[in-house]
Amino acid sequence: MHPLLTLKALLLPCACLLLLGCASPPTAVKVEQLLKTGQSWIGTPYTWPHGKPEFTVVKITLPANTALKWHTHPMPNIAYVVAGELMVETEDGLHKTTLKPGQVLPEMVNTSHRGTSGKAPVELIVFYAGTPGMPLSN
């Protein structure tokens, strides 16, 4: 192999790597507040459970076109929609909302409700703030 060909073959990848390194500098850290509240999405004020705090974070994947069973939560919790579209409604039919990816929902405490997925699966991250031994839902 000709030495110039070898040199050219090495210079091209090096030039590409150099250009990649010269790309715009990393941007500053961005902080976006998604939620700050003391009440659920239907306006009920939260009360903090008594006792030693215990935080639980779960990932929930709900298949497309699926409704969860009616349930309640005994503690404050916040749901973050990672993927899909989730419709949440109260059992009494008075409240209904639809969430899309990137949105959060401060869930209700001791109010029966359920979530229903749309045409695509839903992926949620839910943050629970309770006490040791407290169930996440009933």
Coordinates of N, CA and C in Angstrom, one line a residue:
M1 N 0.9 -1.2 0.0 CA 0.0 0.0 0.0 C 0.9 1.2 0.0
H2 N 0.5 2.2 -0.7 CA 1.3 3.5 -0.9 C 1.2 4.3 0.4
P3 N 2.3 4.8 0.9 CA 2.3 5.5 2.2 C 1.4 6.7 2.2
L4 N 1.2 7.4 1.1 CA 0.3 8.6 1.1 C -1.1 8.2 1.2
L5 N -1.5 7.0 0.7 CA -2.8 6.5 0.8 C -3.1 6.2 2.2
T6 N -2.2 5.6 2.9 CA -2.3 5.3 4.3 C -2.5 6.5 5.2
L7 N -1.7 7.6 4.9 CA -1.8 8.8 5.6 C -3.1 9.5 5.3
K8 N -3.6 9.5 4.1 CA -4.9 10.1 3.8 C -6.0 9.3 4.5
A9 N -5.9 8.0 4.5 CA -6.9 7.2 5.2 C -7.0 7.5 6.7
L10 N -5.9 7.9 7.3 CA -5.9 8.2 8.7 C -6.3 9.7 8.9
L11 N -6.0 10.6 8.0 CA -6.3 12.0 8.2 C -7.8 12.2 8.1
L12 N -8.5 11.5 7.3 CA -10.0 11.8 7.1 C -10.7 11.5 8.4
P13 N -10.5 10.3 9.0 CA -11.2 10.1 10.3 C -10.8 11.1 11.4
C14 N -9.5 11.4 11.4 CA -9.0 12.4 12.4 C -9.7 13.8 12.2
A15 N -9.8 14.2 11.0 CA -10.4 15.5 10.7 C -11.9 15.4 11.1
C16 N -12.6 14.3 10.9 CA -14.0 14.2 11.3 C -14.1 14.3 12.8
L17 N -13.2 13.6 13.5 CA -13.2 13.6 15.0 C -12.9 15.0 15.5
L18 N -12.0 15.7 14.8 CA -11.7 17.1 15.2 C -12.9 18.0 15.0
L19 N -13.6 17.9 13.9 CA -14.7 18.7 13.7 C -15.8 18.4 14.7
L20 N -16.0 17.2 15.1 CA -17.0 16.8 16.1 C -16.6 17.5 17.4
G21 N -15.4 17.5 17.7 CA -14.9 18.1 19.0 C -15.1 19.6 18.9
C22 N -15.1 20.2 17.7 CA -15.3 21.7 17.6 C -16.8 22.1 17.5
A23 N -17.6 21.2 17.6 CA -19.1 21.5 17.6 C -19.4 22.4 18.8
S24 N -20.5 23.0 18.8 CA -20.9 24.0 19.8 C -20.7 23.4 21.2
P25 N -20.2 24.2 22.1 CA -20.0 23.7 23.5 C -21.3 23.3 24.1
P26 N -21.2 22.4 25.1 CA -22.4 21.9 25.8 C -23.2 23.1 26.3
T27 N -24.5 23.0 26.3 CA -25.3 24.0 26.8 C -25.3 24.0 28.3
A28 N -25.8 25.0 28.9 CA -25.9 25.0 30.4 C -26.9 24.0 30.9
V29 N -26.8 23.7 32.1 CA -27.8 22.8 32.8 C -29.2 23.5 32.8
K30 N -30.2 22.8 32.4 CA -31.5 23.4 32.3 C -32.4 22.7 33.3
V31 N -33.1 23.5 34.1 CA -34.0 23.0 35.2 C -35.4 23.5 34.8
E32 N -36.3 22.6 34.6 CA -37.7 22.9 34.3 C -38.6 22.3 35.4
Q33 N -39.3 23.2 36.1 CA -40.2 22.8 37.2 C -41.4 22.2 36.5
L34 N -41.7 20.9 36.8 CA -42.9 20.3 36.2 C -44.1 20.4 37.1
L35 N -43.9 20.6 38.4 CA -45.1 20.7 39.3 C -44.6 21.2 40.6
K36 N -45.4 22.1 41.2 CA -45.2 22.5 42.6 C -46.7 22.7 43.1
T37 N -47.1 21.9 44.0 CA -48.5 22.0 44.5 C -48.6 21.4 45.9
G38 N -49.7 21.7 46.6 CA -50.0 21.2 47.9 C -51.4 20.5 47.8
Q39 N -51.9 20.3 46.5 CA -53.2 19.7 46.4 C -53.2 18.8 45.1
S40 N -54.2 17.9 45.1 CA -54.4 17.0 44.0 C -55.0 17.8 42.8
W41 N -55.0 17.1 41.6 CA -55.5 17.7 40.4 C -57.0 18.1 40.5
I42 N -57.7 17.6 41.4 CA -59.1 18.0 41.6 C -59.3 19.1 42.7
G43 N -58.2 19.5 43.2 CA -58.2 20.6 44.2 C -58.2 20.3 45.7
T44 N -58.2 19.0 46.0 CA -58.2 18.5 47.4 C -56.8 18.7 48.0
P45 N -56.7 19.5 49.1 CA -55.4 19.7 49.8 C -54.8 18.4 50.3
Y46 N -53.5 18.3 50.2 CA -52.8 17.1 50.7 C -52.5 17.3 52.2
T47 N -52.6 16.2 52.9 CA -52.1 16.1 54.3 C -51.0 15.1 54.3
W48 N -50.0 15.3 55.1 CA -48.8 14.4 55.1 C -49.1 13.3 56.1
P49 N -48.8 12.0 55.7 CA -49.0 10.9 56.6 C -48.2 11.0 57.8
H50 N -48.7 10.6 59.0 CA -48.0 10.7 60.2 C -47.0 9.5 60.3
G51 N -45.8 9.8 60.9 CA -44.8 8.7 61.1 C -43.6 9.0 60.2
K52 N -42.7 8.0 60.3 CA -41.5 8.1 59.5 C -41.8 8.0 58.0
P53 N -41.2 9.0 57.2 CA -41.5 9.0 55.8 C -40.8 7.8 55.1
E54 N -41.5 7.4 54.1 CA -41.0 6.3 53.2 C -41.4 6.7 51.7
F55 N -40.5 6.9 50.9 CA -40.8 7.2 49.5 C -40.6 6.0 48.6
T56 N -41.5 5.8 47.7 CA -41.5 4.7 46.7 C -41.7 5.3 45.3
V57 N -40.9 4.8 44.4 CA -41.0 5.2 43.0 C -41.2 3.9 42.2
V58 N -42.2 3.9 41.4 CA -42.5 2.7 40.6 C -42.7 3.1 39.1
K59 N -42.4 2.2 38.2 CA -42.6 2.3 36.8 C -43.8 1.4 36.4
I60 N -44.8 2.0 35.8 CA -46.0 1.3 35.4 C -46.1 1.3 33.9
T61 N -46.3 0.1 33.3 CA -46.5 0.1 31.9 C -47.9 -0.5 31.7
L62 N -48.7 0.3 31.0 CA -50.1 -0.1 30.8 C -50.3 -0.4 29.3
P63 N -50.7 -1.6 28.9 CA -50.9 -1.9 27.5 C -51.9 -0.9 26.8
A64 N -51.9 -0.8 25.5 CA -52.9 0.0 24.8 C -54.3 -0.4 25.1
N65 N -55.2 0.5 25.1 CA -56.6 0.3 25.2 C -57.0 -0.5 26.5
T66 N -56.3 -0.1 27.6 CA -56.5 -0.8 28.9 C -57.0 0.1 30.0
A67 N -58.0 -0.3 30.7 CA -58.4 0.5 31.9 C -58.0 -0.2 33.2
L68 N -57.4 0.6 34.1 CA -57.0 0.1 35.4 C -58.3 -0.1 36.2
K69 N -58.3 -0.9 37.2 CA -59.4 -1.1 38.1 C -59.6 0.2 38.9
W70 N -60.8 0.5 39.4 CA -61.0 1.6 40.2 C -60.2 1.4 41.5
H71 N -59.5 2.4 42.0 CA -58.7 2.3 43.1 C -58.5 3.7 43.8
T72 N -58.0 3.6 45.0 CA -57.7 4.8 45.8 C -56.2 4.7 46.3
H73 N -55.7 5.9 46.7 CA -54.3 5.9 47.2 C -54.4 6.5 48.6
P74 N -53.8 5.9 49.6 CA -53.8 6.4 51.0 C -52.8 7.5 51.3
M75 N -52.0 7.9 50.2 CA -50.9 8.9 50.4 C -50.8 9.7 49.2
P76 N -50.2 10.9 49.4 CA -49.9 11.7 48.2 C -49.0 11.0 47.2
N77 N -49.2 11.2 45.9 CA -48.3 10.7 44.9 C -48.5 11.5 43.6
I78 N -47.4 11.4 42.9 CA -47.3 12.2 41.6 C -47.0 11.2 40.5
A79 N -47.8 11.2 39.4 CA -47.5 10.4 38.2 C -46.9 11.3 37.1
Y80 N -45.8 10.7 36.5 CA -45.2 11.4 35.4 C -45.4 10.5 34.2
V81 N -45.9 11.0 33.1 CA -46.1 10.3 31.9 C -44.9 10.3 31.0
V82 N -44.3 9.1 30.8 CA -43.1 9.0 30.0 C -43.5 8.8 28.5
A83 N -44.5 7.9 28.3 CA -44.9 7.6 26.9 C -46.4 7.3 26.9
G84 N -47.0 7.6 25.8 CA -48.4 7.3 25.6 C -49.3 8.4 26.1
E85 N -50.6 8.1 26.0 CA -51.6 9.1 26.5 C -52.5 8.4 27.5
L86 N -52.7 9.0 28.6 CA -53.5 8.5 29.7 C -54.7 9.3 30.1
M87 N -55.9 8.8 30.1 CA -57.0 9.5 30.5 C -57.3 9.0 32.0
V88 N -57.5 10.0 32.9 CA -57.7 9.7 34.3 C -59.1 10.3 34.6
E89 N -59.9 9.5 35.3 CA -61.3 9.9 35.7 C -61.6 9.5 37.1
T90 N -62.5 10.2 37.8 CA -62.9 9.8 39.1 C -64.1 8.9 38.9
E91 N -64.3 8.0 39.9 CA -65.4 7.1 39.7 C -66.8 7.7 39.8
D92 N -66.9 8.9 40.4 CA -68.2 9.6 40.5 C -68.5 10.3 39.1
G93 N -67.5 10.3 38.2 CA -67.7 10.9 36.9 C -67.6 12.5 36.9
L94 N -67.3 13.1 38.0 CA -67.2 14.5 38.0 C -65.9 15.1 37.5
H95 N -64.9 14.3 37.4 CA -63.6 14.9 37.0 C -62.9 13.9 36.0
K96 N -62.3 14.5 34.9 CA -61.6 13.7 33.9 C -60.5 14.6 33.3
T97 N -59.4 14.0 33.1 CA -58.3 14.7 32.4 C -57.5 13.7 31.6
T98 N -56.8 14.3 30.6 CA -55.9 13.4 29.7 C -54.5 14.0 29.8
L99 N -53.6 13.1 30.0 CA -52.2 13.4 30.1 C -51.4 12.9 28.9
K100 N -50.4 13.7 28.5 CA -49.5 13.3 27.4 C -48.1 13.2 27.9
P101 N -47.1 12.6 27.2 CA -45.7 12.5 27.6 C -45.2 13.8 28.1
G102 N -44.5 13.8 29.2 CA -43.9 15.0 29.8 C -44.8 15.7 30.8
Q103 N -46.0 15.2 30.9 CA -47.0 15.9 31.9 C -47.0 15.1 33.2
V104 N -47.4 15.8 34.2 CA -47.5 15.2 35.6 C -48.9 15.4 36.1
L105 N -49.2 14.5 37.0 CA -50.5 14.5 37.7 C -50.4 14.3 39.2
P106 N -50.7 15.3 40.0 CA -50.8 15.1 41.4 C -52.0 14.3 41.7
E107 N -51.9 13.1 42.0 CA -53.0 12.2 42.2 C -53.8 12.5 43.5
M108 N -55.0 11.9 43.5 CA -55.9 12.1 44.6 C -55.6 11.2 45.7
V109 N -55.9 11.5 46.9 CA -55.8 10.7 48.1 C -57.2 10.3 48.5
N110 N -57.4 9.0 48.7 CA -58.7 8.4 49.1 C -59.9 8.8 48.3
T111 N -59.7 9.0 47.0 CA -60.8 9.3 46.0 C -60.7 8.2 44.9
S112 N -61.7 7.5 44.7 CA -61.7 6.4 43.7 C -61.6 7.0 42.3
H113 N -60.6 6.4 41.6 CA -60.3 6.8 40.2 C -59.7 5.7 39.4
R114 N -59.5 5.9 38.1 CA -58.8 4.9 37.3 C -58.1 5.7 36.1
G115 N -57.2 5.0 35.5 CA -56.5 5.5 34.3 C -56.8 4.5 33.2
T116 N -56.9 5.1 32.0 CA -57.2 4.3 30.8 C -56.2 4.8 29.7
S117 N -55.6 3.8 29.1 CA -54.6 4.1 28.0 C -55.4 4.3 26.7
G118 N -54.7 4.9 25.8 CA -55.3 5.1 24.5 C -54.8 4.1 23.5
K119 N -54.6 4.5 22.3 CA -54.2 3.5 21.2 C -52.8 3.0 21.3
A120 N -52.0 3.6 22.2 CA -50.6 3.2 22.4 C -50.4 2.8 23.9
P121 N -49.4 2.0 24.2 CA -49.1 1.7 25.6 C -48.7 3.0 26.4
V122 N -49.0 3.0 27.7 CA -48.6 4.1 28.5 C -47.5 3.7 29.5
E123 N -46.5 4.5 29.6 CA -45.4 4.3 30.6 C -45.4 5.4 31.6
L124 N -45.6 5.1 32.9 CA -45.6 6.1 33.9 C -44.5 5.8 34.9
I125 N -44.1 6.9 35.5 CA -43.2 6.8 36.7 C -44.1 7.5 37.8
V126 N -44.3 6.8 38.9 CA -45.1 7.3 40.0 C -44.3 7.4 41.3
F127 N -44.3 8.5 41.9 CA -43.6 8.8 43.1 C -44.6 8.9 44.3
Y128 N -44.5 8.0 45.2 CA -45.4 7.9 46.4 C -44.7 8.4 47.6
A129 N -45.4 9.2 48.5 CA -44.8 9.7 49.7 C -45.7 9.2 50.9
G130 N -45.3 8.1 51.5 CA -46.1 7.5 52.5 C -45.3 7.2 53.8
T131 N -45.6 6.1 54.5 CA -44.9 5.7 55.7 C -44.7 4.2 55.5
P132 N -43.7 3.6 56.3 CA -43.4 2.2 56.1 C -44.7 1.3 56.4
G133 N -44.9 0.4 55.5 CA -46.0 -0.5 55.6 C -47.3 0.0 54.9
M134 N -47.3 1.2 54.6 CA -48.6 1.8 53.9 C -48.7 1.2 52.5
P135 N -49.9 0.7 52.1 CA -50.0 0.2 50.7 C -50.0 1.4 49.8
L136 N -49.6 1.1 48.5 CA -49.6 2.2 47.5 C -51.0 2.5 47.0
S137 N -51.8 1.5 47.0 CA -53.2 1.7 46.5 C -54.1 0.6 47.2
N138 N -55.4 0.9 47.1 CA -56.4 0.0 47.7 C -57.5 -0.2 46.6

